Short mmCIF file of C-alpha atoms in Angstrom, two decimals:
data_model
loop_
_atom_site.label_atom_id
_atom_site.label_comp_id
_atom_site.label_asym_id
_atom_site.label_seq_id
_atom_site.Cartn_x
_atom_site.Cartn_y
_atom_site.Cartn_z
CA MET A 1 52.87 -36.52 85.55
CA GLY A 2 49.30 -37.33 87.23
CA GLU A 3 47.23 -36.39 89.87
CA LEU A 4 48.92 -34.77 92.71
CA ARG A 5 48.89 -36.91 95.74
CA GLY A 6 49.33 -36.62 99.72
CA THR A 7 46.65 -33.87 101.44
CA HIS A 8 49.05 -30.89 101.36
CA VAL A 9 48.93 -28.73 104.26
CA PRO A 10 52.69 -27.41 105.44
CA VAL A 11 53.96 -27.39 109.27
CA LEU A 12 54.15 -24.29 111.37
CA LEU A 13 54.08 -22.40 107.42
CA GLU A 14 53.55 -18.72 109.75
CA ARG A 15 56.44 -19.22 112.17
CA CYS A 16 59.20 -20.14 109.05
CA LEU A 17 58.06 -17.56 107.19
CA GLU A 18 58.24 -14.94 109.60
CA LEU A 19 61.61 -17.08 111.33
CA LEU A 20 63.30 -16.65 107.64
CA ALA A 21 62.21 -13.35 106.32
CA PRO A 22 64.87 -11.09 108.29
CA ALA A 23 67.13 -13.05 106.10
CA LEU A 24 65.66 -13.16 102.71
CA ASP A 25 64.76 -9.65 103.19
CA ARG A 26 68.43 -7.98 103.33
CA THR A 27 68.71 -3.81 103.62
CA ASP A 28 71.07 -3.50 100.61
CA GLY A 29 68.40 -4.94 97.86
CA ARG A 30 70.66 -8.05 97.08
CA PRO A 31 68.82 -10.54 95.80
CA THR A 32 69.44 -14.29 98.66
CA VAL A 33 69.02 -17.58 97.59
CA HIS A 34 67.14 -19.27 100.15
CA LEU A 35 67.41 -23.19 100.86
CA ASP A 36 65.13 -25.99 100.89
CA ALA A 37 66.36 -28.62 101.81
CA THR A 38 63.83 -31.49 101.92
CA LEU A 39 61.64 -30.21 99.16
CA GLY A 40 58.47 -32.14 99.09
CA LEU A 41 55.43 -30.93 97.64
CA ALA A 42 56.38 -27.59 98.14
CA GLY A 43 54.74 -25.78 101.13
CA HIS A 44 57.18 -24.44 102.20
CA ALA A 45 59.31 -22.73 99.04
CA GLY A 46 55.79 -22.15 97.55
CA ALA A 47 55.61 -19.12 99.75
CA VAL A 48 59.25 -18.43 100.45
CA LEU A 49 59.02 -17.78 96.58
CA ALA A 50 55.58 -15.58 96.98
CA ALA A 51 56.39 -13.76 100.16
CA HIS A 52 60.66 -12.91 98.23
CA PRO A 53 59.84 -11.99 94.69
CA ARG A 54 64.09 -10.95 94.91
CA THR A 55 65.06 -14.16 96.49
CA ILE A 56 65.27 -17.51 94.58
CA LEU A 57 65.17 -21.33 95.93
CA ILE A 58 67.09 -23.80 95.39
CA GLY A 59 65.25 -27.11 96.85
CA LEU A 60 66.01 -30.42 97.19
CA ASP A 61 64.55 -33.83 97.26
CA ARG A 62 65.22 -37.62 96.68
CA ASP A 63 61.96 -38.00 95.35
CA THR A 64 61.61 -38.28 92.00
CA GLU A 65 57.78 -38.31 92.35
CA ALA A 66 58.01 -35.26 94.75
CA LEU A 67 60.06 -32.90 92.72
CA ALA A 68 58.02 -33.83 89.89
CA HIS A 69 54.81 -31.66 90.90
CA ALA A 70 56.95 -29.56 93.30
CA ARG A 71 58.40 -28.49 89.59
CA ALA A 72 54.67 -28.14 88.44
CA ARG A 73 53.46 -26.06 91.89
CA LEU A 74 56.01 -23.78 91.05
CA ASP A 75 56.06 -22.97 87.03
CA ARG A 76 55.47 -19.23 87.65
CA TYR A 77 58.98 -18.64 89.72
CA ALA A 78 60.64 -20.80 87.40
CA ASP A 79 63.31 -18.18 85.68
CA ARG A 80 64.13 -18.12 90.24
CA VAL A 81 63.97 -21.79 90.97
CA HIS A 82 66.58 -24.54 90.81
CA LEU A 83 65.43 -27.95 91.69
CA VAL A 84 68.19 -30.57 92.19
CA HIS A 85 67.35 -34.22 92.70
CA ALA A 86 68.92 -35.38 95.57
CA VAL A 87 70.05 -35.76 99.61
CA TYR A 88 70.03 -33.05 101.35
CA ASP A 89 74.25 -34.54 102.86
CA GLU A 90 74.53 -33.94 99.19
CA LEU A 91 74.62 -29.53 99.57
CA PRO A 92 78.55 -28.92 99.09
CA GLU A 93 78.19 -30.62 96.02
CA VAL A 94 74.52 -29.16 94.53
CA LEU A 95 76.37 -25.45 95.79
CA ALA A 96 79.00 -25.47 93.75
CA ARG A 97 77.07 -27.02 90.66
CA LEU A 98 75.15 -24.39 90.74
CA GLY A 99 77.51 -21.64 91.67
CA HIS A 100 76.80 -21.38 94.72
CA ASP A 101 78.82 -20.13 97.49
CA ARG A 102 76.58 -17.94 99.95
CA LEU A 103 72.55 -18.97 101.21
CA ASP A 104 70.40 -16.11 103.49
CA GLY A 105 67.72 -18.75 104.77
CA VAL A 106 67.88 -22.74 105.14
CA LEU A 107 64.50 -24.84 105.95
CA PHE A 108 64.79 -28.42 106.93
CA ASP A 109 60.82 -30.16 107.54
CA LEU A 110 62.45 -33.45 108.50
CA GLY A 111 60.48 -37.10 107.77
CA VAL A 112 58.04 -38.85 105.42
CA SER A 113 56.44 -36.48 103.26
CA SER A 114 52.80 -36.26 102.50
CA LEU A 115 53.54 -37.83 98.82
CA GLN A 116 54.68 -40.50 100.35
CA LEU A 117 53.35 -40.98 103.33
CA ASP A 118 49.33 -40.55 101.67
CA ALA A 119 50.46 -43.25 98.97
CA PRO A 120 49.96 -46.63 99.48
CA ASP A 121 52.48 -48.43 97.32
CA ARG A 122 54.70 -46.31 98.86
CA GLY A 123 54.56 -48.60 101.74
CA PHE A 124 55.81 -45.53 105.04
CA ALA A 125 51.88 -46.20 106.47
CA TYR A 126 51.09 -48.53 108.38
CA ALA A 127 47.51 -48.07 108.77
CA GLN A 128 47.29 -49.52 104.98
CA ASP A 129 48.47 -52.38 102.98
CA ALA A 130 51.59 -52.59 100.76
CA PRO A 131 54.88 -53.05 99.81
CA LEU A 132 57.13 -53.61 102.51
CA ASP A 133 59.04 -50.65 100.39
CA MET A 134 59.31 -47.48 103.13
CA ARG A 135 62.87 -45.68 100.12
CA MET A 136 62.12 -42.31 99.76
CA ASP A 137 63.85 -42.75 95.95
CA GLN A 138 62.95 -45.88 94.36
CA SER A 139 64.80 -45.39 92.22
CA THR A 140 67.91 -46.54 94.92
CA GLY A 141 68.85 -48.66 97.80
CA ALA A 142 67.78 -51.58 99.17
CA THR A 143 64.16 -51.60 100.67
CA ALA A 144 62.66 -51.94 104.09
CA GLU A 145 61.24 -55.36 102.50
CA GLU A 146 65.06 -57.15 102.17
CA VAL A 147 66.04 -55.52 106.00
CA VAL A 148 63.18 -57.24 107.51
CA ASN A 149 64.48 -60.18 105.81
CA SER A 150 68.07 -59.91 105.46
CA TYR A 151 69.33 -58.06 108.55
CA SER A 152 70.02 -60.89 112.00
CA HIS A 153 68.25 -60.72 115.22
CA GLY A 154 70.85 -57.99 116.66
CA GLU A 155 70.71 -56.47 113.45
CA LEU A 156 66.98 -55.83 113.48
CA ALA A 157 66.76 -55.45 117.49
CA ARG A 158 69.58 -52.41 117.05
CA VAL A 159 68.04 -50.91 114.57
CA LEU A 160 64.39 -51.24 116.43
CA ARG A 161 66.02 -49.42 119.57
CA VAL A 162 68.03 -47.16 118.51
CA TYR A 163 65.85 -45.62 116.17
CA GLY A 164 62.35 -46.71 117.16
CA GLU A 165 63.12 -46.01 121.08
CA GLU A 166 61.32 -49.36 120.68
CA ARG A 167 61.47 -51.60 124.53
CA PHE A 168 60.20 -54.18 122.93
CA ALA A 169 62.53 -54.39 120.19
CA GLY A 170 63.64 -58.08 121.49
CA ARG A 171 60.45 -59.47 120.95
CA ILE A 172 59.72 -57.79 117.86
CA ALA A 173 62.67 -59.10 115.87
CA SER A 174 61.70 -62.77 117.54
CA ALA A 175 58.69 -62.20 115.88
CA ILE A 176 60.12 -61.69 112.35
CA VAL A 177 62.65 -63.80 111.98
CA ARG A 178 60.63 -66.22 113.52
CA GLU A 179 58.06 -65.38 110.19
CA ARG A 180 60.13 -65.31 107.53
CA GLU A 181 61.29 -68.68 108.29
CA ARG A 182 57.67 -69.23 107.00
CA HIS A 183 57.20 -67.24 104.13
CA ARG A 184 58.89 -64.22 103.24
CA LEU A 185 58.48 -60.92 105.15
CA VAL A 186 56.39 -58.70 101.90
CA SER A 187 53.50 -56.93 103.41
CA THR A 188 52.78 -54.33 105.82
CA ALA A 189 49.79 -55.14 107.14
CA ARG A 190 51.22 -58.40 107.77
CA LEU A 191 54.38 -56.78 109.98
CA ALA A 192 52.08 -54.08 112.30
CA GLU A 193 50.14 -57.49 112.72
CA LEU A 194 53.38 -59.06 114.23
CA VAL A 195 54.56 -56.46 115.80
CA ARG A 196 51.15 -55.42 117.43
CA GLU A 197 51.05 -59.32 119.05
CA SER A 198 54.39 -59.19 120.61
CA ILE A 199 54.10 -55.93 122.55
CA PRO A 200 51.78 -57.06 125.53
CA ALA A 201 48.12 -55.50 125.80
CA PRO A 202 48.82 -53.61 128.40
CA ALA A 203 51.78 -51.33 127.15
CA ARG A 204 49.69 -51.28 123.76
CA ARG A 205 46.94 -49.50 125.79
CA THR A 206 49.09 -46.20 125.90
CA GLY A 207 51.01 -44.36 123.00
CA GLY A 208 49.41 -44.73 120.17
CA HIS A 209 49.62 -47.71 117.26
CA PRO A 210 51.77 -50.27 118.44
CA ALA A 211 53.55 -50.40 114.78
CA LYS A 212 54.63 -46.39 115.18
CA ARG A 213 57.73 -46.71 116.75
CA THR A 214 58.58 -50.28 114.43
CA PHE A 215 57.77 -48.31 111.02
CA GLN A 216 59.53 -45.26 112.48
CA ALA A 217 62.44 -47.01 113.00
CA LEU A 218 63.01 -48.97 109.63
CA ARG A 219 62.46 -45.80 107.65
CA ILE A 220 64.76 -44.72 109.19
CA GLU A 221 67.25 -47.36 108.77
CA VAL A 222 66.52 -47.54 104.82
CA ASN A 223 66.60 -44.01 103.94
CA ARG A 224 69.99 -43.34 106.54
CA GLU A 225 68.35 -40.03 107.59
CA LEU A 226 69.90 -39.12 111.09
CA ALA A 227 72.88 -39.57 109.30
CA ALA A 228 72.29 -37.91 106.84
CA LEU A 229 71.20 -35.03 108.74
CA GLU A 230 74.36 -35.45 110.98
CA THR A 231 76.58 -34.16 108.06
CA ALA A 232 73.81 -32.06 105.67
CA LEU A 233 72.80 -29.63 108.65
CA PRO A 234 76.18 -28.64 109.75
CA ALA A 235 77.24 -28.02 106.01
CA ALA A 236 74.24 -25.91 105.62
CA LEU A 237 75.40 -24.18 108.43
CA ASP A 238 79.13 -23.45 107.19
CA ALA A 239 77.34 -21.70 103.82
CA LEU A 240 74.93 -18.59 106.28
CA SER A 241 76.06 -15.87 104.84
CA GLU A 242 76.45 -13.16 108.10
CA GLY A 243 72.82 -12.87 108.67
CA GLY A 244 70.85 -16.21 107.51
CA ARG A 245 69.00 -18.05 109.48
CA THR A 246 68.58 -22.01 109.44
CA VAL A 247 65.11 -23.05 110.58
CA VAL A 248 64.82 -27.03 111.03
CA LEU A 249 61.53 -28.78 111.65
CA SER A 250 61.92 -32.93 113.65
CA TYR A 251 59.45 -35.25 114.30
CA HIS A 252 60.74 -36.96 116.99
CA SER A 253 63.39 -36.97 119.61
CA LEU A 254 66.48 -38.07 117.33
CA GLU A 255 66.33 -35.59 114.98
CA ASP A 256 65.81 -32.94 117.51
CA ARG A 257 68.38 -34.42 119.16
CA ILE A 258 70.75 -34.01 116.64
CA THR A 259 70.02 -30.69 115.45
CA LYS A 260 70.38 -29.34 119.55
CA GLN A 261 73.73 -30.83 119.44
CA VAL A 262 74.63 -28.84 116.53
CA PHE A 263 73.46 -25.31 116.93
CA ALA A 264 74.73 -25.71 120.30
CA GLY A 265 77.88 -26.74 119.79
CA ARG A 266 77.91 -23.66 117.43
CA ALA A 267 76.15 -20.95 119.44
CA ARG A 268 78.51 -20.94 122.59
CA SER A 269 82.18 -19.81 122.94
CA THR A 270 84.80 -22.71 122.64
CA GLY A 271 87.78 -20.36 124.15
CA PRO A 272 89.24 -20.18 128.06
CA VAL A 273 86.25 -19.34 130.14
CA ASP A 274 88.26 -17.46 132.18
CA LEU A 275 89.51 -14.55 129.57
CA PRO A 276 87.48 -11.06 129.05
CA VAL A 277 87.58 -11.75 124.81
CA GLU A 278 87.37 -13.92 122.81
CA LEU A 279 90.18 -15.62 121.01
CA PRO A 280 90.56 -15.28 117.24
CA GLY A 281 88.01 -18.00 115.82
CA THR A 282 86.92 -19.05 119.39
CA GLY A 283 83.63 -17.29 119.29
CA PRO A 284 80.13 -18.16 118.54
CA THR A 285 79.53 -18.52 114.65
CA LEU A 286 74.68 -19.00 115.42
CA ARG A 287 72.57 -16.46 117.88
CA LEU A 288 70.03 -18.83 118.72
CA LEU A 289 66.41 -17.88 118.08
CA SER A 290 64.15 -19.53 120.54
CA ARG A 291 64.74 -20.79 123.66
CA GLY A 292 64.50 -24.40 123.56
CA ALA A 293 62.06 -26.04 121.09
CA GLU A 294 58.45 -24.17 119.89
CA LEU A 295 56.01 -26.41 119.54
CA PRO A 296 52.77 -26.36 117.88
CA GLY A 297 49.67 -24.85 119.74
CA GLU A 298 46.17 -26.15 119.55
CA ALA A 299 45.34 -23.77 116.82
CA GLU A 300 47.49 -25.65 114.08
CA VAL A 301 47.06 -29.08 115.53
CA GLN A 302 43.47 -28.15 114.68
CA VAL A 303 44.21 -27.66 111.26
CA ASN A 304 47.01 -29.43 110.46
CA PRO A 305 46.91 -32.97 112.86
CA ARG A 306 50.30 -33.83 111.71
CA ALA A 307 51.93 -30.17 113.09
CA ALA A 308 50.87 -32.67 116.09
CA SER A 309 54.80 -33.67 116.95
CA VAL A 310 56.77 -31.05 115.39
CA ARG A 311 59.40 -29.25 116.87
CA LEU A 312 60.50 -26.01 115.54
CA ARG A 313 64.98 -24.89 116.09
CA ALA A 314 66.30 -21.71 114.87
CA ALA A 315 69.64 -19.90 114.62
CA GLU A 316 71.51 -16.59 113.24
CA ARG A 317 74.83 -16.77 111.59
CA ILE A 318 76.42 -13.75 113.30
CA GLU A 319 79.25 -12.15 112.69
CA ARG A 320 82.48 -11.84 114.69
CA ASP A 321 84.60 -8.64 115.18
CA GLY A 322 88.53 -9.37 115.72
CA GLY A 323 88.33 -12.38 117.68
CA ARG A 324 85.75 -10.17 119.87
CA SER A 325 82.40 -10.71 120.26
CA THR A 326 79.91 -9.07 118.72
CA THR A 327 76.96 -7.37 120.32
CA ALA A 328 74.53 -9.54 118.83
CA THR A 329 76.84 -12.31 119.51
CA ARG A 330 77.23 -11.34 123.43
CA ARG A 331 74.21 -10.98 124.39
CA ALA A 332 72.34 -12.88 127.09
CA ASP A 333 68.74 -12.29 125.44
CA ARG A 334 67.12 -15.12 122.24
CA GLU A 335 64.46 -13.46 120.33
CA ARG A 336 61.21 -13.19 120.46
CA PRO A 337 58.96 -11.60 117.69
CA GLY A 338 56.12 -10.03 118.18
CA ARG A 339 53.86 -11.35 116.60
CA VAL A 340 52.96 -15.49 117.10
CA THR A 341 51.44 -17.18 114.01
CA GLY A 342 47.16 -17.95 113.98
CA GLY A 343 47.46 -16.18 118.03
CA THR A 344 45.00 -12.94 118.91
CA GLY A 345 47.86 -10.37 120.30
CA PRO A 346 51.78 -10.09 120.65
CA ALA A 347 53.72 -11.97 122.37
CA GLY A 348 53.75 -12.93 125.44
CA ALA A 349 50.17 -10.82 126.55
CA GLY A 350 49.11 -13.29 127.93
CA ALA A 351 48.01 -16.13 126.14
CA PRO A 352 47.72 -18.92 127.48
CA ALA A 353 49.90 -21.89 125.56
CA GLY A 354 48.44 -23.80 123.55
CA SER A 355 46.23 -20.74 122.00
CA ASP A 356 49.07 -19.60 118.86
CA GLY A 357 49.89 -20.95 116.18
CA VAL A 358 53.26 -22.02 118.62
CA ARG A 359 53.84 -22.76 122.12
CA ARG A 360 57.84 -22.19 123.86
CA GLU A 361 59.17 -25.00 124.41
CA MET A 362 62.10 -24.58 127.87
CA SER A 363 64.44 -26.53 127.28
CA ARG A 364 63.79 -30.25 128.14
CA PRO A 365 66.30 -33.89 128.47
CA ALA A 366 67.27 -34.55 124.77
CA THR A 367 64.37 -37.36 125.03
CA ASP A 368 61.84 -35.79 124.65
CA GLY A 369 59.39 -36.52 122.94
CA GLY A 370 59.70 -40.23 123.18
CA GLY A 371 61.57 -40.55 120.08
CA THR A 372 57.64 -40.72 118.65
CA THR A 373 55.94 -39.35 115.38
CA VAL A 374 52.62 -38.43 113.98
CA GLN A 375 53.02 -39.95 110.32
CA GLY A 376 53.61 -37.33 108.12
CA GLU A 377 54.49 -34.29 108.50
CA GLY A 378 52.99 -32.15 105.99
CA ARG A 379 55.72 -31.13 103.24
#
């Protein structure tokens, strides 16, 4: 397998463990099942297994190299671990194959992993010259090189505008088309240079590296990331047992928007608003565990700069009693943990924003975050 590649610091680890604990420590003592839908280098997964000795892990990843490293990392828990080479939108088939029809905990740590980012030959990083690959699963699918050399100008501009929220998408697409008419575009360094030359100088002075949005957009297109999430997240919620919990770590506004919409749709009633009770089958099935998204605190970002752009959302599966909302369903207040990771006291004790492991972000427009991401997430 070789030596482990990638700097590995799991993002918001303590907060994720705190949120998942009530679902994985069942009072009836039965074994619980936790899904890590984006296993990566197994930082979160290993911590869950260590904290919950009666929990079985199902770990999915499309990256065969990541799976090999994760298997070695989790060897001590081998009797409680099922690692599967799959994209997370294949979840229903995976659960059926493993004979599990219910999940108690679910974690999605979205985006590119530390392994993929830190390996120069994978082509995810604009700061290092490498072949234009960007596939999370290098055994299948079209590469970024194929995308930039075969898509029409209009298709390229659409990808950059929609997936990268790049306002100079048309100019960048034109530069790519001109370049490939002379020479096939095969290098991440050359692509980053083309992007930089296409963006006006005043716009290059703010917002970080000028190529980050283009690289994000191409990566999402190559790996069908948003389409997979739109399928996988509802499937994971469908598989949750009562009291089961899902935590999603997003790194740009497009992922966070999908998560917010899916959670919100299941956290509200679909019945007529003027009835005194819920009609059977119309009540909410989720309880949101925070108001809006949770952001990393300053301490978290100092320890792990790749956490800077993370947005955390979490929800709990709730029961319905004969079509009537239960007390847990009806309560309007959201769960406020008694402890925040990295802090010096309980939540609400007056600690300034950013002094603890996480900050609370009240509801904002879905475009918060600008669609950009720190290159790498730390799985």
